[in-house]
Each structure stands twice: as C-alpha cells, then as structure tokens.
PDB file of C-alpha atoms in Angstrom:
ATOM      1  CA  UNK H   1      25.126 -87.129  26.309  1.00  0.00           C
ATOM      2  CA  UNK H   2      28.468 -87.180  28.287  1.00  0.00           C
ATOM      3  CA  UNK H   3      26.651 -87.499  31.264  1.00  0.00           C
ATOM      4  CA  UNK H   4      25.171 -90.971  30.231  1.00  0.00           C
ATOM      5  CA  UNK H   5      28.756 -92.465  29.428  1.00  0.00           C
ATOM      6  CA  UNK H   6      29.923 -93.244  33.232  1.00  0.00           C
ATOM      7  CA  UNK H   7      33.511 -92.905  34.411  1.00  0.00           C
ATOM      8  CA  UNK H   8      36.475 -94.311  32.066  1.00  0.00           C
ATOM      9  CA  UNK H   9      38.683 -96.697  34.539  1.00  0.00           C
ATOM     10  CA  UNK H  10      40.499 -98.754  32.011  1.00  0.00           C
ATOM     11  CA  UNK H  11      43.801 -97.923  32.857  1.00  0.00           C
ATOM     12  CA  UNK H  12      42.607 -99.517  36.458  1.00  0.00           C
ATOM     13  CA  UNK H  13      41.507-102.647  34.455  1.00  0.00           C
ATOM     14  CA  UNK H  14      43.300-106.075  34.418  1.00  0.00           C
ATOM     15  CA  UNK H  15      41.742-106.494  30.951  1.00  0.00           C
ATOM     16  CA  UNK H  16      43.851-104.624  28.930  1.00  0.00           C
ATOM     17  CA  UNK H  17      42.047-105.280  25.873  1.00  0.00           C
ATOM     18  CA  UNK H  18      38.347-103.824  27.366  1.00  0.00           C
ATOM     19  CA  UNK H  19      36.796-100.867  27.893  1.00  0.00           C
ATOM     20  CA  UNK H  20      35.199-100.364  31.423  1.00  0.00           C
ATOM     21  CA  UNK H  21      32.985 -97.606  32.661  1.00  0.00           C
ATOM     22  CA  UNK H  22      32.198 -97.087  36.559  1.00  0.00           C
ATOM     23  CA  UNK H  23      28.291 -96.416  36.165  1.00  0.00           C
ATOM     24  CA  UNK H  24      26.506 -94.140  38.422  1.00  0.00           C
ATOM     25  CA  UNK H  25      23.675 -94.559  40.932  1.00  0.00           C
ATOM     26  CA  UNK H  26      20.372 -94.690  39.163  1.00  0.00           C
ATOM     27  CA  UNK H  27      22.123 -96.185  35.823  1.00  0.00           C
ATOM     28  CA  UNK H  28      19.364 -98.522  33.594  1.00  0.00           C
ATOM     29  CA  UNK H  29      20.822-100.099  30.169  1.00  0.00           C
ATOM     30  CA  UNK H  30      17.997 -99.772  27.095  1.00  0.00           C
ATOM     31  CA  UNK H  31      18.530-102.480  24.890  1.00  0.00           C
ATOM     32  CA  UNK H  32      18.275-100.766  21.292  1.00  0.00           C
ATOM     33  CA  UNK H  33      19.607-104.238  19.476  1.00  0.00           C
ATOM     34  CA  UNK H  34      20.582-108.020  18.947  1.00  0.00           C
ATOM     35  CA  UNK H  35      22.432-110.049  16.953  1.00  0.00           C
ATOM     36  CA  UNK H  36      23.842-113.154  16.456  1.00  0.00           C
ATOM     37  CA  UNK H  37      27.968-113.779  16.522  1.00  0.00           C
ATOM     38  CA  UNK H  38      29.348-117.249  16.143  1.00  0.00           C
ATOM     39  CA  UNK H  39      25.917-118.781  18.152  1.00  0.00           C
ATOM     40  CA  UNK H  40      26.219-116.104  20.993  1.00  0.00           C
ATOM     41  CA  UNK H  41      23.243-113.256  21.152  1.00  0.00           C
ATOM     42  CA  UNK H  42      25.333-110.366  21.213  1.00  0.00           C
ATOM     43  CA  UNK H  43      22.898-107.109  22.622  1.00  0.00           C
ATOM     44  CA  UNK H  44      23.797-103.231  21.669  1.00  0.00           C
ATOM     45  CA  UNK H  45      23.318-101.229  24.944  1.00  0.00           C
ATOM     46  CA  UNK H  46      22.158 -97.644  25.667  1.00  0.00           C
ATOM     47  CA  UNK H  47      22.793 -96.482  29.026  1.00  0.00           C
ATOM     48  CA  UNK H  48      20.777 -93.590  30.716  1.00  0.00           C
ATOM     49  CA  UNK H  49      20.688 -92.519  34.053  1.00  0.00           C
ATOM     50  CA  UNK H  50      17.727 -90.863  35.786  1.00  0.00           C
ATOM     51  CA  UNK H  51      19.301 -87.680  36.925  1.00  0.00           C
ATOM     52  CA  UNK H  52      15.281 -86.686  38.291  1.00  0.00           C
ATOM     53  CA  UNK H  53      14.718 -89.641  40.517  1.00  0.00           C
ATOM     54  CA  UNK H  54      14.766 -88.781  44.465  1.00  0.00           C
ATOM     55  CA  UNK H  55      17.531 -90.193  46.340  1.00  0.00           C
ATOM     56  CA  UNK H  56      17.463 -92.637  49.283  1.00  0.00           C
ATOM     57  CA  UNK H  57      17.902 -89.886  51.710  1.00  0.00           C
ATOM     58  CA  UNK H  58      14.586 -87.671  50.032  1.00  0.00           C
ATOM     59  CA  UNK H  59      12.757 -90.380  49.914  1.00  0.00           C
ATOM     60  CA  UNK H  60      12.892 -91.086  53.713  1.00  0.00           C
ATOM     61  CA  UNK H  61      12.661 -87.438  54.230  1.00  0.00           C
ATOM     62  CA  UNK H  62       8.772 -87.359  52.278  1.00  0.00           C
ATOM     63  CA  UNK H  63       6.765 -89.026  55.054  1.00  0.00           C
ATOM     64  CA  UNK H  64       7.620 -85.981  57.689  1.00  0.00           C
ATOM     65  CA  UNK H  65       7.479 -83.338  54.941  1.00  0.00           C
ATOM     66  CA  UNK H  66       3.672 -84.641  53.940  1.00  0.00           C
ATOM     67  CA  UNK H  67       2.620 -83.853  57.656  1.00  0.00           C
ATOM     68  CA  UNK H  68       4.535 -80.977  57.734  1.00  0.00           C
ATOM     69  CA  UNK H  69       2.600 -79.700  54.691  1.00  0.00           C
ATOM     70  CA  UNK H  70      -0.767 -81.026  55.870  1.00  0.00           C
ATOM     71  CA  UNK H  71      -0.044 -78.723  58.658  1.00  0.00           C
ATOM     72  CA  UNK H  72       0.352 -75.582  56.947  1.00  0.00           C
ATOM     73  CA  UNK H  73      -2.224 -76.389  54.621  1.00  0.00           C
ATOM     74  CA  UNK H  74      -4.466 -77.221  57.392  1.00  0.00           C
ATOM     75  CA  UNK H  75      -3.337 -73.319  58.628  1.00  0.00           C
ATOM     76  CA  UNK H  76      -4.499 -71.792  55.472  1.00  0.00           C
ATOM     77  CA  UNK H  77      -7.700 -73.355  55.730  1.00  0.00           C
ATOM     78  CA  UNK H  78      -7.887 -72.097  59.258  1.00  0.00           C
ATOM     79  CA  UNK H  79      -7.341 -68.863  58.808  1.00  0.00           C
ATOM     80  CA  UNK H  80      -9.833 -68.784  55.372  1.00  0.00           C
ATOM     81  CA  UNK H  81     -12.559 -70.355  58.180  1.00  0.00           C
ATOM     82  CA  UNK H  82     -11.740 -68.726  61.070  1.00  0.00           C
ATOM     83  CA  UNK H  83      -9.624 -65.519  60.146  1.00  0.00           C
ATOM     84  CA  UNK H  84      -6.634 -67.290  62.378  1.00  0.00           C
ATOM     85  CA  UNK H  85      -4.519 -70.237  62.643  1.00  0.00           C
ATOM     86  CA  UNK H  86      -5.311 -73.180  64.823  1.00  0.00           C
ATOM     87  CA  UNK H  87      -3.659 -73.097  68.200  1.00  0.00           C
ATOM     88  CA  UNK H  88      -4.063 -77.192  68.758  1.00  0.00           C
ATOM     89  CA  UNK H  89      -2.472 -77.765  65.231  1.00  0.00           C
ATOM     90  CA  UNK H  90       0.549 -75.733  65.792  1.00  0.00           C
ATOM     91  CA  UNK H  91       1.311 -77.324  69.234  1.00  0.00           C
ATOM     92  CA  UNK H  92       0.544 -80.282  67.554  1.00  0.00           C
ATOM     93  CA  UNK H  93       3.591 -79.502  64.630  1.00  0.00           C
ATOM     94  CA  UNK H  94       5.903 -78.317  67.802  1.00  0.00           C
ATOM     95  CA  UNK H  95       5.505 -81.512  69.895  1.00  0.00           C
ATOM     96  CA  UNK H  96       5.003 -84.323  67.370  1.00  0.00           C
ATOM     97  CA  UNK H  97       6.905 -83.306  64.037  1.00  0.00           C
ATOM     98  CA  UNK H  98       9.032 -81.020  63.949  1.00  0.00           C
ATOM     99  CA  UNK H  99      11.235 -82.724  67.296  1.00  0.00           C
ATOM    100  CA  UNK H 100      11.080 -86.610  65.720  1.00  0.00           C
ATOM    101  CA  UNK H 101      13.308 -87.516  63.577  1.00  0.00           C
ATOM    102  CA  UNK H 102      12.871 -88.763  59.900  1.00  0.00           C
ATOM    103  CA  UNK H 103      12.909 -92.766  60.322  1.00  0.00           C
ATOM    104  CA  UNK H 104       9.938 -92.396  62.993  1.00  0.00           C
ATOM    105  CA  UNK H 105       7.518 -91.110  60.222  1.00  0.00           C
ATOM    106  CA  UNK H 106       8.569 -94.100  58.096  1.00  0.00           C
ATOM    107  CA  UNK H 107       7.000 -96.731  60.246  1.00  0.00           C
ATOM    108  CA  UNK H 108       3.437 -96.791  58.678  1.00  0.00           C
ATOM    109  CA  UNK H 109       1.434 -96.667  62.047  1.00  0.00           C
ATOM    110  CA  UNK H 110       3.221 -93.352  63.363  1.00  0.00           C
ATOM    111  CA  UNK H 111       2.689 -91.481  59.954  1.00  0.00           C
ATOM    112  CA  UNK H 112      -1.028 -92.405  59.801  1.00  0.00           C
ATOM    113  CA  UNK H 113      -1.263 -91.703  63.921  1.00  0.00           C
ATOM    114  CA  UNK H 114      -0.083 -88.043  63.014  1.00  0.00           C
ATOM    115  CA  UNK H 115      -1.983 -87.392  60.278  1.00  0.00           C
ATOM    116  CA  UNK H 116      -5.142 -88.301  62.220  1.00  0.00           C
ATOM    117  CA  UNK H 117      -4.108 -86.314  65.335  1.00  0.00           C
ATOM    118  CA  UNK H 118      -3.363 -83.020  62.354  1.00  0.00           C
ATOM    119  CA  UNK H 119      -7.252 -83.634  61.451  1.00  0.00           C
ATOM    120  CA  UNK H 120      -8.771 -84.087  65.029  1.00  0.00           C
ATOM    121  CA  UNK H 121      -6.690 -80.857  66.104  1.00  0.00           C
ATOM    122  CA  UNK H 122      -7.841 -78.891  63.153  1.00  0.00           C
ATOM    123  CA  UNK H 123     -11.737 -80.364  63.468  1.00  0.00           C
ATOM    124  CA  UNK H 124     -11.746 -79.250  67.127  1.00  0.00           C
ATOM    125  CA  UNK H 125     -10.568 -75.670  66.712  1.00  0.00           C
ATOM    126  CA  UNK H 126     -13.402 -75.024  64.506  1.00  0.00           C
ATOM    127  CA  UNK H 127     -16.100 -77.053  66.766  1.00  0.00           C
ATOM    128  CA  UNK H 128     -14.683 -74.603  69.354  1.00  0.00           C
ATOM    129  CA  UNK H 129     -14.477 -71.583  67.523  1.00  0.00           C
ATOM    130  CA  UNK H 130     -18.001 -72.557  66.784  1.00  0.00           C
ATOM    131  CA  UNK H 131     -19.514 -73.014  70.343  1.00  0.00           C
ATOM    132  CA  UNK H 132     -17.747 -69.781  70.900  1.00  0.00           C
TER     133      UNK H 132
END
C-alpha cells in the first residue's frame, strides 16, 4: 500500500539519476528475490512497516501501567472477597505509583519491589478482615 512506499525526496538527492525514499520508524525490507547482474547479486526488496508495534515512549510507559492494573484488579478481587476495596492497596497506588514517574518502574528491582508490596497489602486486608 501507499503507506509502505516511504517519503519521495529525490528532488533533495545529489544523485540525479536515483530514486530515494525517507523510510519511516519501524521500516523492515522482505527480500522477495535475487539475481545475478554482471557477477553482482542484485536483491528485489519489499518494504513494510509495522504500523501495530508500541513505540519507545509505550513501551516505557507498560511497567507502571502493569502495577497500576494489578491494583485495580487486586480491587475487584477485594470487593468479590470482602464486599469492599482494600484500604492498604489504595494508599499503596496513592504513595508509590501513581506520584513516580515512568523511568522508576523500569529499573527491574523497583517494579518487582511494588508488585510485592500490591500483594502483601492486598494479603493483609483479608488476614484482617478475617480476624475481624
């Protein structure tokens, strides 16, 4: 499709006598064919771009929206167990995800700390709600 053809910049080029194309982000050639010219492997070329992969800015954007789902997930559980949400996990979500920042839940130790501190909030509403 057009989409897969890149930007035309020829009249930019100082080959007069080539095509050129400005590719996008996410652009992968597909080699559909070879052949020889005058001892040289000449390749034919299909380009596609992956318009469904996640950019760079998603991707660092997953790590916080994981604990952010745990969370409410952890809520609906809650409330199916004990007919309300947890207390401990929502100040839990208000003091240690929602305020940080996106990098922070990319170093491996901080993700993994939060997700541990989502399951020890959520185990010790219900040992309380138990006792009660």
């Amino acid at each position: 499709g057009q989409v897969d053809c890149g930007a035309y910049i020829g009249a930019f080029s100082q080959y007069a006598d080539e095509e050129e194309h400005v590719l996008g982000p996410l652009s992968h050639f597909e080699i559909t064919g070879r052949r020889r010219e005058h001892g040289t492997n000449v390749y034919s070329l299909r380009l596609n771009i992956n318009l469904n992969a996640r950019t760079l800015e998603e991707l660092r954007e997953n790590r916080r929206d994981t604990a952010l789902e745990m969370a409410d997930k952890l809520q609906v559980e809650c409330m199916q167990l004990i007919f309300r949400e947890s207390v401990e996990v929502d100040k839990l979500v208000k003091s240690h995800i929602q305020p940080v920042g996106y990098g922070w839940f990319n170093q491996a130790h901080n993700f993994t700390n939060v997700l541990s501190e989502l399951e020890k909030a959520f185990v010790h509403e219900l040992e309380a709600e138990a006792e009660a």
